[in-house]
């Protein structure tokens, strides 16, 4: 019976996705903009959004230092950003479900404009902290994921979401380099001006290219009533079959690696002995790996393997990465480990997002994506404290052993459990 329900539900979602295409093509939205073009624009918006985000991340330590903020104060600044993103993710998702994807993307891009405007006039520490406030609604990547989720069938979704990894890789490479060049050659505030103009361009792109309603009206009617800030509505999604289990796998599997990456700036200096320029090269290497793996490899795998298989594979590889990290001694060891690390990270993120958006009604996919988007801010919020204790008390190898133990446990759990998933391959 469960299998029949799953197939019926899957078929219904594919028909619903086909209706979305018709809605997009036959509505008053000029009729000329095709579904593929809208998805390409969503990729472009995500790429620009991530580029400006990584650009400001690279510049922020130097701006904070120039304003007299010490390392402890900078930690508070980063925590503020993480908490705002953590709180804002589910709220942004609810907003997208209730008011449409275009309104949500416009909100995100407009918030980014306000963020960089305040950053460009941050001549003292209070203003710098104030500039973090708009980040509560800066969720360009979940917004792009929402567009793709609305406009793709269940069988296409993992592949389409995986290609956002290209956007992420481009954002890391260009953003990191651009922030350094602009701040060094033209001044510390110039990246903020560029980010302001770029987000205004993104706002215009969202207004012109993203349709007012990507989902058919029948999809909107299935959402239960509830305010945008309703915790009850968000918790309701966790009660759908398999949602809580997959979400916990998503959080726990990458947590030890997430703690390691939070501490990486310190580890790269103390453990690997890298200079700032060498750390920049390492980030670019990660960006290229991300582009290749998530943009090309994950998409191919979704065409040949079920999502359950890929989920188990990513957890298994993550466990191997943990063992490698526990034994690594040099930066060259880390460069080798980075290949399976990026593969596991990319596969886990893409597959869990795909599974979770299929497990809830289509009228709640925005909220689900918003909840998923809160995983990384959660790590950024608790990471500095937990990661600092692990590194100081037990050394770099502790991250690897923790990664190994957690993922071996998760692999056994997934292997023995009967979590209901839609067993689908991409087409």
Tab-separated table of C-alpha atoms in Angstrom:
chain	number	residue	atom	x	y	z
A	1	UNK	CA	0.000	0.000	0.000
A	2	UNK	CA	2.829	2.395	0.868
A	3	UNK	CA	4.487	1.677	-2.482
A	4	UNK	CA	1.209	2.372	-4.317
A	5	UNK	CA	0.714	5.616	-2.394
A	6	UNK	CA	4.271	6.665	-3.142
A	7	UNK	CA	3.852	5.990	-6.849
A	8	UNK	CA	0.530	7.787	-6.941
A	9	UNK	CA	2.001	10.725	-5.051
A	10	UNK	CA	5.049	10.787	-7.335
A	11	UNK	CA	2.871	10.690	-10.423
A	12	UNK	CA	0.702	13.450	-8.994
A	13	UNK	CA	3.732	15.620	-8.386
A	14	UNK	CA	5.030	15.076	-11.911
A	15	UNK	CA	1.597	16.090	-13.268
A	16	UNK	CA	1.640	19.081	-10.958
A	17	UNK	CA	5.085	20.037	-12.298
A	18	UNK	CA	3.745	19.760	-15.838
A	19	UNK	CA	0.912	22.070	-14.814
A	20	UNK	CA	3.533	24.515	-13.538
A	21	UNK	CA	5.116	24.587	-16.955
A	22	UNK	CA	1.733	25.261	-18.540
A	23	UNK	CA	0.975	27.911	-15.964
A	24	UNK	CA	4.273	29.580	-16.754
A	25	UNK	CA	3.807	29.427	-20.490
A	26	UNK	CA	0.103	30.234	-20.757
A	27	UNK	CA	-0.404	32.818	-18.022
A	28	UNK	CA	-0.400	36.541	-18.551
A	29	UNK	CA	3.342	36.529	-18.074
A	30	UNK	CA	3.879	37.286	-21.796
A	31	UNK	CA	3.958	33.586	-22.741
A	32	UNK	CA	7.462	33.911	-24.196
A	33	UNK	CA	9.615	33.082	-21.209
A	34	UNK	CA	10.207	29.365	-21.070
A	35	UNK	CA	10.701	27.267	-17.982
A	36	UNK	CA	14.375	26.596	-18.800
A	37	UNK	CA	15.094	30.316	-19.161
A	38	UNK	CA	13.586	31.053	-15.758
A	39	UNK	CA	15.723	28.314	-14.186
A	40	UNK	CA	18.846	29.773	-15.865
A	41	UNK	CA	17.997	33.206	-14.432
A	42	UNK	CA	17.601	31.575	-10.993
A	43	UNK	CA	21.120	30.091	-11.408
A	44	UNK	CA	22.446	33.555	-12.360
A	45	UNK	CA	20.816	35.217	-9.346
A	46	UNK	CA	22.248	32.528	-7.045
A	47	UNK	CA	25.735	32.913	-8.577
A	48	UNK	CA	25.760	36.696	-8.119
A	49	UNK	CA	24.314	36.413	-4.599
A	50	UNK	CA	26.985	33.888	-3.522
A	51	UNK	CA	29.782	35.882	-5.191
A	52	UNK	CA	28.897	39.004	-3.186
A	53	UNK	CA	28.443	36.947	-0.010
A	54	UNK	CA	31.931	35.388	-0.249
A	55	UNK	CA	33.355	38.754	-1.280
A	56	UNK	CA	32.188	40.395	1.956
A	57	UNK	CA	33.281	37.367	4.013
A	58	UNK	CA	36.834	37.852	2.753
A	59	UNK	CA	36.825	41.595	3.453
A	60	UNK	CA	34.972	41.619	6.778
A	61	UNK	CA	37.920	40.608	9.055
A	62	UNK	CA	39.994	43.517	7.683
A	63	UNK	CA	37.119	46.008	7.942
A	64	UNK	CA	36.406	44.905	11.507
A	65	UNK	CA	40.091	45.225	12.423
A	66	UNK	CA	40.313	48.710	10.873
A	67	UNK	CA	37.414	49.790	13.115
A	68	UNK	CA	39.217	48.491	16.226
A	69	UNK	CA	37.281	45.247	16.714
A	70	UNK	CA	39.364	42.508	18.371
A	71	UNK	CA	39.098	38.769	17.706
A	72	UNK	CA	36.475	38.277	20.434
A	73	UNK	CA	34.369	41.117	19.042
A	74	UNK	CA	34.707	39.691	15.538
A	75	UNK	CA	33.474	36.347	16.892
A	76	UNK	CA	30.368	38.110	18.243
A	77	UNK	CA	29.872	39.743	14.833
A	78	UNK	CA	30.018	36.349	13.088
A	79	UNK	CA	27.681	34.801	15.658
A	80	UNK	CA	25.197	37.645	15.120
A	81	UNK	CA	25.222	36.927	11.384
A	82	UNK	CA	24.770	33.186	11.994
A	83	UNK	CA	21.851	33.640	14.418
A	84	UNK	CA	20.041	36.035	12.059
A	85	UNK	CA	20.436	33.593	9.153
A	86	UNK	CA	19.323	30.710	11.380
A	87	UNK	CA	16.152	32.519	12.460
A	88	UNK	CA	15.458	33.970	9.022
A	89	UNK	CA	15.672	30.736	6.994
A	90	UNK	CA	12.320	29.169	7.953
A	91	UNK	CA	10.597	32.592	7.975
A	92	UNK	CA	11.887	33.285	4.456
A	93	UNK	CA	10.615	29.877	3.353
A	94	UNK	CA	7.149	30.556	4.795
A	95	UNK	CA	7.147	33.938	3.038
A	96	UNK	CA	7.956	32.221	-0.281
A	97	UNK	CA	5.112	29.726	0.193
A	98	UNK	CA	2.577	32.425	1.073
A	99	UNK	CA	3.550	35.264	-1.279
A	100	UNK	CA	5.328	33.479	-4.136
A	101	UNK	CA	8.902	32.888	-5.220
A	102	UNK	CA	9.305	36.194	-7.040
A	103	UNK	CA	8.315	38.200	-3.959
A	104	UNK	CA	10.716	36.108	-1.853
A	105	UNK	CA	13.661	36.614	-4.241
A	106	UNK	CA	12.943	40.353	-4.428
A	107	UNK	CA	12.913	40.452	-0.611
A	108	UNK	CA	16.245	38.608	-0.494
A	109	UNK	CA	17.931	40.847	-3.081
A	110	UNK	CA	16.522	44.049	-1.538
A	111	UNK	CA	17.787	42.891	1.882
A	112	UNK	CA	21.204	42.279	0.293
A	113	UNK	CA	21.156	45.847	-1.048
A	114	UNK	CA	20.368	47.198	2.433
A	115	UNK	CA	23.082	44.955	3.914
A	116	UNK	CA	25.809	46.335	1.612
A	117	UNK	CA	24.497	49.915	1.890
A	118	UNK	CA	24.844	49.798	5.679
A	119	UNK	CA	28.221	48.062	5.348
A	120	UNK	CA	29.451	50.847	3.019
A	121	UNK	CA	28.737	53.489	5.706
A	122	UNK	CA	30.013	51.430	8.662
A	123	UNK	CA	32.544	53.884	10.057
A	124	UNK	CA	32.183	52.535	13.609
A	125	UNK	CA	31.521	49.238	15.371
A	126	UNK	CA	27.801	49.803	16.202
A	127	UNK	CA	27.066	50.528	12.524
A	128	UNK	CA	28.983	47.397	11.531
A	129	UNK	CA	26.771	45.290	13.807
A	130	UNK	CA	23.693	47.120	12.495
A	131	UNK	CA	24.699	46.193	8.927
A	132	UNK	CA	24.167	42.513	9.822
A	133	UNK	CA	20.428	42.956	10.487
A	134	UNK	CA	19.192	42.725	6.855
A	135	UNK	CA	20.894	39.314	6.582
A	136	UNK	CA	17.835	37.803	8.307
A	137	UNK	CA	16.150	37.821	4.870
A	138	UNK	CA	19.244	37.297	2.679
A	139	UNK	CA	18.518	33.816	1.305
A	140	UNK	CA	19.265	33.943	-2.414
A	141	UNK	CA	20.290	30.281	-2.625
A	142	UNK	CA	17.085	28.896	-1.004
A	143	UNK	CA	15.138	31.302	-3.223
A	144	UNK	CA	16.778	29.842	-6.328
A	145	UNK	CA	16.169	26.323	-4.970
A	146	UNK	CA	12.492	27.221	-4.571
A	147	UNK	CA	12.267	28.338	-8.233
A	148	UNK	CA	13.877	25.071	-9.368
A	149	UNK	CA	11.666	22.969	-7.074
A	150	UNK	CA	8.527	24.640	-8.433
A	151	UNK	CA	9.531	24.178	-12.072
A	152	UNK	CA	10.984	20.652	-12.142
A	153	UNK	CA	9.456	17.200	-11.852
A	154	UNK	CA	10.424	14.888	-8.988
A	155	UNK	CA	12.727	12.871	-11.249
A	156	UNK	CA	14.549	16.001	-12.503
A	157	UNK	CA	14.873	17.753	-9.161
A	158	UNK	CA	18.101	16.288	-7.724
A	159	UNK	CA	19.985	16.945	-10.976
A	160	UNK	CA	18.677	20.526	-11.235
A	161	UNK	CA	19.422	21.276	-7.574
A	162	UNK	CA	22.876	19.712	-7.954
A	163	UNK	CA	23.786	22.198	-10.666
A	164	UNK	CA	23.508	24.960	-8.071
A	165	UNK	CA	26.886	23.608	-6.923
A	166	UNK	CA	28.366	25.283	-10.011
A	167	UNK	CA	26.960	28.572	-8.735
A	168	UNK	CA	28.468	27.902	-5.308
A	169	UNK	CA	31.898	27.091	-6.752
A	170	UNK	CA	31.904	30.180	-8.972
A	171	UNK	CA	30.841	32.278	-5.983
A	172	UNK	CA	33.727	31.001	-3.839
A	173	UNK	CA	36.375	31.521	-6.546
A	174	UNK	CA	35.279	34.903	-7.933
A	175	UNK	CA	33.988	36.310	-4.631
A	176	UNK	CA	37.133	35.520	-2.636
A	177	UNK	CA	39.428	36.913	-5.346
A	178	UNK	CA	37.273	39.966	-6.094
A	179	UNK	CA	37.045	41.010	-2.447
A	180	UNK	CA	40.829	40.936	-2.031
A	181	UNK	CA	41.589	42.781	-5.274
A	182	UNK	CA	38.967	45.516	-4.789
A	183	UNK	CA	39.820	46.196	-1.130
A	184	UNK	CA	43.592	46.208	-1.768
A	185	UNK	CA	43.620	48.369	-4.906
A	186	UNK	CA	40.649	50.677	-4.376
A	187	UNK	CA	39.806	50.742	-0.680
A	188	UNK	CA	38.163	48.665	2.046
A	189	UNK	CA	34.631	49.958	1.297
A	190	UNK	CA	34.678	49.398	-2.488
A	191	UNK	CA	33.522	45.742	-2.239
A	192	UNK	CA	30.481	47.030	-0.338
A	193	UNK	CA	29.660	49.437	-3.196
A	194	UNK	CA	30.009	46.600	-5.723
A	195	UNK	CA	27.792	44.364	-3.583
A	196	UNK	CA	25.160	47.111	-3.367
A	197	UNK	CA	25.037	47.595	-7.148
A	198	UNK	CA	25.096	43.833	-7.758
A	199	UNK	CA	22.147	43.203	-5.436
A	200	UNK	CA	20.161	45.982	-7.100
A	201	UNK	CA	20.808	44.234	-10.435
A	202	UNK	CA	19.654	40.947	-8.878
A	203	UNK	CA	16.469	42.675	-7.670
A	204	UNK	CA	15.713	43.836	-11.218
A	205	UNK	CA	16.423	40.343	-12.600
A	206	UNK	CA	13.968	38.830	-10.113
A	207	UNK	CA	11.289	41.408	-10.924
A	208	UNK	CA	11.608	40.988	-14.712
A	209	UNK	CA	12.361	37.279	-15.202
A	210	UNK	CA	10.868	35.323	-12.302
A	211	UNK	CA	7.141	34.664	-12.861
A	212	UNK	CA	4.643	35.958	-10.362
A	213	UNK	CA	3.400	32.433	-9.741
A	214	UNK	CA	5.461	29.391	-10.734
A	215	UNK	CA	3.061	26.938	-9.113
A	216	UNK	CA	-0.500	26.368	-10.296
A	217	UNK	CA	-3.172	27.836	-8.049
A	218	UNK	CA	-4.276	24.371	-6.970
A	219	UNK	CA	-0.885	23.885	-5.294
A	220	UNK	CA	-1.357	26.912	-3.072
A	221	UNK	CA	-4.645	25.682	-1.738
A	222	UNK	CA	-3.154	22.692	0.090
A	223	UNK	CA	-1.162	24.733	2.590
A	224	UNK	CA	-2.576	24.829	6.073
A	225	UNK	CA	-3.400	28.225	7.494
A	226	UNK	CA	-0.862	29.814	9.759
A	227	UNK	CA	1.173	32.954	10.139
A	228	UNK	CA	4.542	33.508	8.570
A	229	UNK	CA	6.156	33.324	12.023
A	230	UNK	CA	4.202	30.228	13.118
A	231	UNK	CA	6.498	27.709	14.794
A	232	UNK	CA	3.605	25.238	14.769
A	233	UNK	CA	3.450	25.333	10.966
A	234	UNK	CA	7.188	24.719	10.703
A	235	UNK	CA	7.097	21.829	13.186
A	236	UNK	CA	4.107	20.358	11.310
A	237	UNK	CA	6.380	19.549	8.368
A	238	UNK	CA	8.587	17.412	10.588
A	239	UNK	CA	5.660	15.049	11.186
A	240	UNK	CA	5.469	13.931	7.549
A	241	UNK	CA	6.830	10.387	6.980
A	242	UNK	CA	10.631	10.319	6.841
A	243	UNK	CA	11.122	14.091	7.206
A	244	UNK	CA	12.480	14.186	10.756
A	245	UNK	CA	14.767	11.194	10.136
A	246	UNK	CA	16.286	12.581	6.926
A	247	UNK	CA	16.631	16.066	8.420
A	248	UNK	CA	18.526	14.689	11.427
A	249	UNK	CA	20.805	12.721	9.068
A	250	UNK	CA	21.424	15.959	7.146
A	251	UNK	CA	22.338	17.836	10.348
A	252	UNK	CA	24.452	15.167	12.052
A	253	UNK	CA	26.387	13.747	9.074
A	254	UNK	CA	28.115	16.997	8.202
A	255	UNK	CA	28.354	18.527	11.680
A	256	UNK	CA	31.915	17.372	12.592
A	257	UNK	CA	33.252	18.512	9.173
A	258	UNK	CA	31.302	21.748	9.589
A	259	UNK	CA	33.028	22.346	12.941
A	260	UNK	CA	36.395	21.690	11.275
A	261	UNK	CA	35.668	24.172	8.466
A	262	UNK	CA	34.553	26.820	10.976
A	263	UNK	CA	37.964	26.490	12.656
A	264	UNK	CA	39.853	26.150	9.361
A	265	UNK	CA	41.288	29.693	9.317
A	266	UNK	CA	43.038	28.943	12.619
A	267	UNK	CA	43.929	25.346	11.671
A	268	UNK	CA	45.438	26.492	8.350
A	269	UNK	CA	47.777	28.848	10.244
A	270	UNK	CA	48.622	26.715	13.281
A	271	UNK	CA	48.476	23.127	11.992
A	272	UNK	CA	49.290	23.489	8.290
A	273	UNK	CA	51.445	26.639	8.609
A	274	UNK	CA	49.839	28.398	5.625
A	275	UNK	CA	50.085	32.074	4.761
A	276	UNK	CA	46.983	34.096	3.836
A	277	UNK	CA	47.721	33.821	0.106
A	278	UNK	CA	48.133	30.041	0.329
A	279	UNK	CA	44.842	29.763	2.214
A	280	UNK	CA	43.244	31.705	-0.646
A	281	UNK	CA	44.614	29.193	-3.161
A	282	UNK	CA	43.197	26.363	-1.054
A	283	UNK	CA	39.758	28.035	-1.067
A	284	UNK	CA	39.935	28.341	-4.860
A	285	UNK	CA	40.826	24.633	-5.067
A	286	UNK	CA	37.726	23.865	-3.004
A	287	UNK	CA	35.665	26.056	-5.314
A	288	UNK	CA	36.827	24.157	-8.414
A	289	UNK	CA	36.135	20.793	-6.728
A	290	UNK	CA	32.660	21.998	-5.768
A	291	UNK	CA	31.924	23.048	-9.353
A	292	UNK	CA	33.104	19.774	-10.867
A	293	UNK	CA	31.525	17.440	-8.321
A	294	UNK	CA	28.156	19.090	-7.774
A	295	UNK	CA	27.746	20.491	-11.259
A	296	UNK	CA	28.760	17.361	-13.170
A	297	UNK	CA	29.216	14.230	-11.047
A	298	UNK	CA	26.121	14.417	-8.806
A	299	UNK	CA	23.841	15.076	-11.765
A	300	UNK	CA	25.145	12.006	-13.598
A	301	UNK	CA	24.743	9.807	-10.528
A	302	UNK	CA	21.112	10.863	-10.015
A	303	UNK	CA	20.353	9.486	-13.486
A	304	UNK	CA	21.637	6.023	-12.585
A	305	UNK	CA	21.094	5.599	-8.836
A	306	UNK	CA	18.153	5.959	-6.474
A	307	UNK	CA	18.269	8.682	-3.840
A	308	UNK	CA	18.412	6.112	-1.040
A	309	UNK	CA	21.549	4.596	-2.606
A	310	UNK	CA	23.197	8.014	-3.021
A	311	UNK	CA	22.320	8.971	0.547
A	312	UNK	CA	23.932	5.795	1.894
A	313	UNK	CA	26.953	6.308	-0.379
A	314	UNK	CA	27.512	9.875	0.859
A	315	UNK	CA	27.378	8.727	4.504
A	316	UNK	CA	29.816	5.876	3.781
A	317	UNK	CA	32.260	8.257	2.045
A	318	UNK	CA	31.888	10.739	4.922
A	319	UNK	CA	32.978	8.002	7.344
A	320	UNK	CA	36.070	7.342	5.190
A	321	UNK	CA	36.805	11.075	5.131
A	322	UNK	CA	36.690	11.066	8.936
A	323	UNK	CA	39.312	8.313	9.089
A	324	UNK	CA	41.514	10.211	6.619
A	325	UNK	CA	41.232	13.419	8.635
A	326	UNK	CA	42.134	11.616	11.836
A	327	UNK	CA	45.376	10.406	10.201
A	328	UNK	CA	46.340	13.464	8.108
A	329	UNK	CA	49.565	15.321	8.912
A	330	UNK	CA	50.174	17.814	6.080
A	331	UNK	CA	48.213	20.143	3.823
A	332	UNK	CA	48.870	17.761	0.917
A	333	UNK	CA	47.042	15.010	2.796
A	334	UNK	CA	44.157	17.446	3.217
A	335	UNK	CA	44.130	18.262	-0.520
A	336	UNK	CA	43.681	14.533	-1.253
A	337	UNK	CA	40.985	14.124	1.406
A	338	UNK	CA	39.199	17.195	0.021
A	339	UNK	CA	38.075	15.260	-3.087
A	340	UNK	CA	35.878	12.677	-1.283
A	341	UNK	CA	34.968	15.342	1.308
A	342	UNK	CA	33.472	17.658	-1.335
A	343	UNK	CA	31.780	14.705	-3.042
A	344	UNK	CA	30.114	13.577	0.201
A	345	UNK	CA	29.147	17.117	1.212
A	346	UNK	CA	27.678	17.938	-2.199
A	347	UNK	CA	25.825	14.648	-2.584
A	348	UNK	CA	24.404	14.735	0.932
A	349	UNK	CA	23.191	18.332	0.582
A	350	UNK	CA	21.604	17.846	-2.844
A	351	UNK	CA	19.969	14.484	-2.130
A	352	UNK	CA	18.550	15.430	1.281
A	353	UNK	CA	17.122	18.697	-0.111
A	354	UNK	CA	15.526	16.739	-2.953
A	355	UNK	CA	14.103	14.056	-0.651
A	356	UNK	CA	12.725	16.560	1.864
A	357	UNK	CA	10.987	18.745	-0.734
A	358	UNK	CA	9.288	15.642	-2.166
A	359	UNK	CA	8.192	14.470	1.290
A	360	UNK	CA	6.044	17.569	1.993
A	361	UNK	CA	3.145	19.100	0.010
A	362	UNK	CA	4.263	21.321	-2.870
A	363	UNK	CA	2.697	24.296	-1.084
A	364	UNK	CA	5.227	23.836	1.750
A	365	UNK	CA	8.456	23.362	-0.249
A	366	UNK	CA	9.614	26.924	0.480
A	367	UNK	CA	9.341	26.406	4.223
A	368	UNK	CA	11.135	23.059	3.930
A	369	UNK	CA	13.975	24.646	1.926
A	370	UNK	CA	14.150	27.439	4.504
A	371	UNK	CA	14.530	24.877	7.294
A	372	UNK	CA	17.251	23.102	5.276
A	373	UNK	CA	19.007	26.438	4.731
A	374	UNK	CA	19.210	26.901	8.513
A	375	UNK	CA	21.561	23.920	8.938
A	376	UNK	CA	24.712	25.843	7.959
A	377	UNK	CA	23.869	28.947	10.075
A	378	UNK	CA	23.248	26.578	12.994
A	379	UNK	CA	26.756	25.157	12.515
A	380	UNK	CA	28.205	28.675	12.224
A	381	UNK	CA	26.443	29.660	15.468
A	382	UNK	CA	27.550	26.751	17.689
A	383	UNK	CA	30.695	25.929	15.710
A	384	UNK	CA	33.187	28.433	17.124
A	385	UNK	CA	32.527	27.317	20.712
A	386	UNK	CA	32.399	23.526	20.169
A	387	UNK	CA	35.113	23.571	17.478
A	388	UNK	CA	37.381	25.687	19.674
A	389	UNK	CA	37.088	23.250	22.580
A	390	UNK	CA	37.729	20.217	20.343
A	391	UNK	CA	40.765	21.798	18.702
A	392	UNK	CA	42.280	23.112	21.936
A	393	UNK	CA	41.685	20.008	24.036
A	394	UNK	CA	42.099	17.147	21.549
A	395	UNK	CA	43.742	18.529	18.387
A	396	UNK	CA	42.840	18.319	14.681
A	397	UNK	CA	42.471	14.514	14.703
A	398	UNK	CA	39.440	14.827	17.031
A	399	UNK	CA	37.347	16.238	14.173
A	400	UNK	CA	38.193	13.192	12.073
A	401	UNK	CA	37.421	10.628	14.771
A	402	UNK	CA	34.107	12.365	15.561
A	403	UNK	CA	33.241	12.383	11.845
A	404	UNK	CA	34.048	8.663	11.591
A	405	UNK	CA	32.022	7.616	14.660
A	406	UNK	CA	28.943	9.723	13.781
A	407	UNK	CA	28.785	8.550	10.161
A	408	UNK	CA	29.388	4.875	10.907
A	409	UNK	CA	26.427	5.105	13.288
A	410	UNK	CA	24.300	6.885	10.655
A	411	UNK	CA	25.241	4.349	7.971
A	412	UNK	CA	24.123	1.450	10.162
A	413	UNK	CA	20.917	3.346	10.996
A	414	UNK	CA	20.111	4.021	7.308
A	415	UNK	CA	20.925	0.443	6.357
A	416	UNK	CA	18.579	-1.027	8.971
A	417	UNK	CA	15.813	1.588	8.971
A	418	UNK	CA	12.742	1.651	6.722
A	419	UNK	CA	12.563	5.387	6.092
A	420	UNK	CA	9.946	5.945	3.337
A	421	UNK	CA	11.651	7.506	0.307
A	422	UNK	CA	10.486	7.961	-3.247
A	423	UNK	CA	12.743	5.584	-5.112
A	424	UNK	CA	13.310	7.560	-8.294
A	425	UNK	CA	16.045	8.024	-10.811
A	426	UNK	CA	16.438	11.163	-12.877
A	427	UNK	CA	15.509	11.087	-16.524
